[in-house]
Short mmCIF file of C-alpha atoms and ligand atoms in Angstrom, two decimals:
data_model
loop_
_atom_site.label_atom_id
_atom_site.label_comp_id
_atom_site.label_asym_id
_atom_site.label_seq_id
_atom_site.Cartn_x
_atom_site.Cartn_y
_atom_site.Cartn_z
CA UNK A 1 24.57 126.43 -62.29
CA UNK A 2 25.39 127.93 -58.47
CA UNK A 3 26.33 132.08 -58.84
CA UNK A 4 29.99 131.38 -58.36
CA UNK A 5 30.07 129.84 -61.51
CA UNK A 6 27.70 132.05 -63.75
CA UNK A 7 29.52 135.00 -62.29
CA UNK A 8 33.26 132.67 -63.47
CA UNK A 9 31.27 132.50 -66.96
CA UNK A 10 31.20 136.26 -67.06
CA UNK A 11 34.81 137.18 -66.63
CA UNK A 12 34.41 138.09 -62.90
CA UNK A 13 37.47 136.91 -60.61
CA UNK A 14 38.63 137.61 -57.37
CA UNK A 15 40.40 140.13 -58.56
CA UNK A 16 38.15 141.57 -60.42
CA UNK A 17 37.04 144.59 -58.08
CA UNK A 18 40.36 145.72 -55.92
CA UNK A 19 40.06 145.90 -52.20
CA UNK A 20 39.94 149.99 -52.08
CA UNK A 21 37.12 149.41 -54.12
CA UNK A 22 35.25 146.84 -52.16
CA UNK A 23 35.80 149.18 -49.05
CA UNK A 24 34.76 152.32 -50.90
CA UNK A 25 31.26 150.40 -51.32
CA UNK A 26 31.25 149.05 -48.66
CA UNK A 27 31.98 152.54 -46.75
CA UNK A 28 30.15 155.07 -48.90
CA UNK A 29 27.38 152.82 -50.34
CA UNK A 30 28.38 153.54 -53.98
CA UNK A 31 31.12 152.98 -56.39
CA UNK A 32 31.32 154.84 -59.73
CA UNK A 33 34.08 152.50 -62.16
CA UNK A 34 35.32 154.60 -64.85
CA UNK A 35 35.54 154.07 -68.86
CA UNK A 36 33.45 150.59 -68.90
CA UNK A 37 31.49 152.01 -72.15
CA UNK A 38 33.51 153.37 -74.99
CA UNK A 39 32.33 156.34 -76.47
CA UNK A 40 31.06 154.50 -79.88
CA UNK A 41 28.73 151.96 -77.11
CA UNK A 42 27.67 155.33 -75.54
CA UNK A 43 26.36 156.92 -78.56
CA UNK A 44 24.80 153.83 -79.59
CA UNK A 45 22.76 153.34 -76.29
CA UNK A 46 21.74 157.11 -76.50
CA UNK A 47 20.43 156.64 -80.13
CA UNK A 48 18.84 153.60 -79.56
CA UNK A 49 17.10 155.21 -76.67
CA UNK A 50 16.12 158.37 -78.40
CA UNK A 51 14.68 156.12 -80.91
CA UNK A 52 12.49 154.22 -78.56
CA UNK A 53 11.31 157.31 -76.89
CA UNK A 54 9.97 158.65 -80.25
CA UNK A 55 8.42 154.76 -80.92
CA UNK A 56 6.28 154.46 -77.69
CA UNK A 57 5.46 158.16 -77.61
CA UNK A 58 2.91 157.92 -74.24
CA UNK A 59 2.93 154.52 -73.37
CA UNK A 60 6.90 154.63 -73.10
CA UNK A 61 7.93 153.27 -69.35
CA UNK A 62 4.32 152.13 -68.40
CA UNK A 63 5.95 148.62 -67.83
CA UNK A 64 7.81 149.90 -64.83
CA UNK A 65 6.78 153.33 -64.17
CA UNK A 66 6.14 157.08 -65.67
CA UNK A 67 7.49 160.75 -64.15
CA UNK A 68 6.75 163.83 -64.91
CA UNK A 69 9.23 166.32 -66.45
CA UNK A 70 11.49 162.89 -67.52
CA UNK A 71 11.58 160.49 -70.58
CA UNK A 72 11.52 156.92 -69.36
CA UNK A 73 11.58 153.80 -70.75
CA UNK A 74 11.42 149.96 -69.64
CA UNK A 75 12.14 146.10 -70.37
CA UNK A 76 15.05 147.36 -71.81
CA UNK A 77 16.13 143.85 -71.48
CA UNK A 78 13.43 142.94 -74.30
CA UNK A 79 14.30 146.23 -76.80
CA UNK A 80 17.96 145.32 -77.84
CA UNK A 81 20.78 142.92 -77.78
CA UNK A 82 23.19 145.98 -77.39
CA UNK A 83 21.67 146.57 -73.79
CA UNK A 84 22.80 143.19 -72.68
CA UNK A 85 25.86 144.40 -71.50
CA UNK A 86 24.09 146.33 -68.68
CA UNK A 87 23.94 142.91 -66.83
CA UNK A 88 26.52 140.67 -67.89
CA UNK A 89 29.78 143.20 -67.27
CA UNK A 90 31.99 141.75 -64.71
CA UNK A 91 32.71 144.59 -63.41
CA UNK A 92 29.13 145.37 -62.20
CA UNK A 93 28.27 141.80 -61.51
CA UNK A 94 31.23 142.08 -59.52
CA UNK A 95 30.17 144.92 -57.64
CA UNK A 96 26.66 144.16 -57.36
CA UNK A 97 27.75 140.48 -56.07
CA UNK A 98 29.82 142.50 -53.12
CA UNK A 99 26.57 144.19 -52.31
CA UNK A 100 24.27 141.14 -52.50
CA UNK A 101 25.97 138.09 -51.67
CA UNK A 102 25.95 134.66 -53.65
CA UNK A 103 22.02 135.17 -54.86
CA UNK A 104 20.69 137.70 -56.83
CA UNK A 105 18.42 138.45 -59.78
CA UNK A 106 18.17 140.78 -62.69
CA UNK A 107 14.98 142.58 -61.34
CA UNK A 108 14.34 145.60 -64.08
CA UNK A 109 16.58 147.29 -66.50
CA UNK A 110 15.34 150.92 -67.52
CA UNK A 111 16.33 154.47 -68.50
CA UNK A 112 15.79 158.01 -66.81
CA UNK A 113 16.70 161.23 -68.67
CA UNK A 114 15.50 164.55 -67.21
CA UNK A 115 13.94 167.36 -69.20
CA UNK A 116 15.59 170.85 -68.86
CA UNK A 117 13.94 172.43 -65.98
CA UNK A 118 12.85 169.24 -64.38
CA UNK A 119 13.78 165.73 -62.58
CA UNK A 120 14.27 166.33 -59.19
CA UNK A 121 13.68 163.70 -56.58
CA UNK A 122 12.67 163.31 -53.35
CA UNK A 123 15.85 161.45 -51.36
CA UNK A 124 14.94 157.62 -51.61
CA UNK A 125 16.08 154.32 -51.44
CA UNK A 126 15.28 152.05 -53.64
CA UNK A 127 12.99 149.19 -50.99
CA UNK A 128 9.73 150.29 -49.05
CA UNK A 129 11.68 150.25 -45.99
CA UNK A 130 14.82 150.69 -44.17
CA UNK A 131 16.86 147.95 -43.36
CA UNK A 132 19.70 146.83 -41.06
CA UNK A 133 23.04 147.63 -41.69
CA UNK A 134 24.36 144.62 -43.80
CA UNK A 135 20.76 142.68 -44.89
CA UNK A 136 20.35 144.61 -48.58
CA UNK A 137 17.80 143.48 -50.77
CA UNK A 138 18.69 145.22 -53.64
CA UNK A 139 21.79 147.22 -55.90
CA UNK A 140 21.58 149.20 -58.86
CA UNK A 141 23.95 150.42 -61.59
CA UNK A 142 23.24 154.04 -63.26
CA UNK A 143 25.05 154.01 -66.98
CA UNK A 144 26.13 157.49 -67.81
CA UNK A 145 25.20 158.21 -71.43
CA UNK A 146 25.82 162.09 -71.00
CA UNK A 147 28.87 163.73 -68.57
CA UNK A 148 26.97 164.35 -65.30
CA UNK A 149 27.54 167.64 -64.48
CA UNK A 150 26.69 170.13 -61.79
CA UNK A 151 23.45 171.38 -63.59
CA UNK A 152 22.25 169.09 -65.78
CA UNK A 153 20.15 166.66 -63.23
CA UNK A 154 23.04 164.52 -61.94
CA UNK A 155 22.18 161.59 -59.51
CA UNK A 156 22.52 163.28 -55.44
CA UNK A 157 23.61 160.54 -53.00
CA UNK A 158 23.95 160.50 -49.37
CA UNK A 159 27.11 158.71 -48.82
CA UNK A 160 27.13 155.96 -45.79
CA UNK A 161 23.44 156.32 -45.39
CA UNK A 162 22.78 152.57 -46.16
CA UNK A 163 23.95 151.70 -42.88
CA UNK A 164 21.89 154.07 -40.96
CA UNK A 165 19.16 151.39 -40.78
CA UNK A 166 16.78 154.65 -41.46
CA UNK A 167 14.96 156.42 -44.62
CA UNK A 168 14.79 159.34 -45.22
CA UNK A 169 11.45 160.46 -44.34
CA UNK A 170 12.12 159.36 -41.05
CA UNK A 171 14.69 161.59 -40.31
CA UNK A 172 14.07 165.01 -42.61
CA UNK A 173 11.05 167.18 -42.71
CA UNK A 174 11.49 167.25 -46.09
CA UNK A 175 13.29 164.75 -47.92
CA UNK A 176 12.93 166.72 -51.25
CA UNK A 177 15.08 169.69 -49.59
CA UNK A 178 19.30 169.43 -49.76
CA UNK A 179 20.41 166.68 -46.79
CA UNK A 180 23.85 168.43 -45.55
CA UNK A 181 26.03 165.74 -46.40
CA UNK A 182 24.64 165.28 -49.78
CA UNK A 183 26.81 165.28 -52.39
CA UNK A 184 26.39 165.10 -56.55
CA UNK A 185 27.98 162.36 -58.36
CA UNK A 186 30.19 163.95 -61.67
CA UNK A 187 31.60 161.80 -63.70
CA UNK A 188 31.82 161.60 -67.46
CA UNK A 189 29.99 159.17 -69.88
CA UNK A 190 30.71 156.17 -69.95
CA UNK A 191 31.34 155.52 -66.53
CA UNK A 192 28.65 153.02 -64.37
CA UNK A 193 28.11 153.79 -60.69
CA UNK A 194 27.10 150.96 -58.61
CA UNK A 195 25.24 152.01 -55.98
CA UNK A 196 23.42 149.81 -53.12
CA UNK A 197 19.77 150.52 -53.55
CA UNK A 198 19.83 151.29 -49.72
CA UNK A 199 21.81 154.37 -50.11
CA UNK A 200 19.53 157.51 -49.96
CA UNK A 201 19.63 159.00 -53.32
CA UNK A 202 17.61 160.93 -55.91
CA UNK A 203 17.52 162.71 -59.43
CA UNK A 204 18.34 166.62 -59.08
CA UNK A 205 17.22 169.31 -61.63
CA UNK A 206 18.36 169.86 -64.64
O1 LIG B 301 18.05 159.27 -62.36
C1 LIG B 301 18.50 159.41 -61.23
O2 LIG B 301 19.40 160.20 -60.97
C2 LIG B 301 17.94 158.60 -60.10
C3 LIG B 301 16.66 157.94 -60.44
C4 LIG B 301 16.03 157.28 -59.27
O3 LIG B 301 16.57 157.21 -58.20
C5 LIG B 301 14.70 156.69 -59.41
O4 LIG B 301 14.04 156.91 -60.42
O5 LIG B 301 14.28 156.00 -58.46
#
């Protein structure tokens, strides 16, 4: 089966992302789409993940990776049927298609949370190196379970910087300090921002 018609298979159209929206990611490097969990599929993810990080005490995220001051997990593809929906909504494949073109692959599917007092990143993208404007390699989706809020360790994105063909140790002394066009993305549960993997970005403190 070609991409065009797996993506068909999962509900995604031409239509299915508007234009604004394909410029706004396009333009800023991210795209937060509102309401695609209801509140019962939020509290379900969120208890389902509570109850895995209580399951795999220590070893929980060691498929993927582990980070001080956070609770992570990963495989979530393996750990429940209810997390399918992370990779089979049209609206994200839709999204993530814009970013990536007619091939693509579900690479890892995982959770961050982080602890009070903790979780801030370094800006990053998500690939070892920069790239040129235009050849990404990779897009990820962030699925709100809580409201992200000013203090409580919402995701910091530079907008635009995926086409700066730079990263961001290459251009700031300090990539962990504030970059001044910086900007934290608030939005309530339930919504999924799409972001291109390219786009300098980073957990703040919560
Ligand atoms: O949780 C976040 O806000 C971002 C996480 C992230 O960028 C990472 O772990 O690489």
């Amino acid at each position: 089966m070609n991409m065009q018609t797996a993506l068909n298979t999962f509900g995604v159209g031409p239509d299915t992302l508007s234009q604004a929206e394909r410029d706004q990611l396009d333009r800023d490097g991210f795209l937060p789409l509102s309401d695609i969990l209801t509140s019962e599929q939020v509290m379900g993810l969120a208890d389902r993940l509570d109850e895995l990080v209580r399951a795999e005490g220590l070893a929980a995220g060691t498929e993927v990776h582990q980070e001080a001051g956070t609770d992570r997990l990963a495989d979530l593809v393996n750990k429940d049927a209810r997390f399918e929906l992370c990779f089979t909504h049209p609206r994200v494949l839709a999204a993530i298609a814009h970013v990536l073109g007619d091939e693509f692959k579900l690479s890892s599917l995982n959770s961050r949370a982080a602890l009070p007092g903790q979780g801030l990143q370094s800006l990053h993208a998500d690939w070892g190196s920069a790239v040129a404007p235009g050849d990404y390699k990779v897009c990820n989706s962030i699925w709100l379970l809580d409201d992200f809020t000013e203090t409580n360790g919402a995701t910091r994105v530079v907008p635009g910087s995926h086409r700066s063909g730079k990263a961001p140790r290459e251009v700031m002394d300090d990539p962990s300090a504030a970059h001044p066009d910086e900007i934290k993305i608030l939005a309530p549960a339930g919504t999924v921002v799409v972001f291109n993997s390219h786009t300098w970005h980073g957990g703040t403190l919560n």
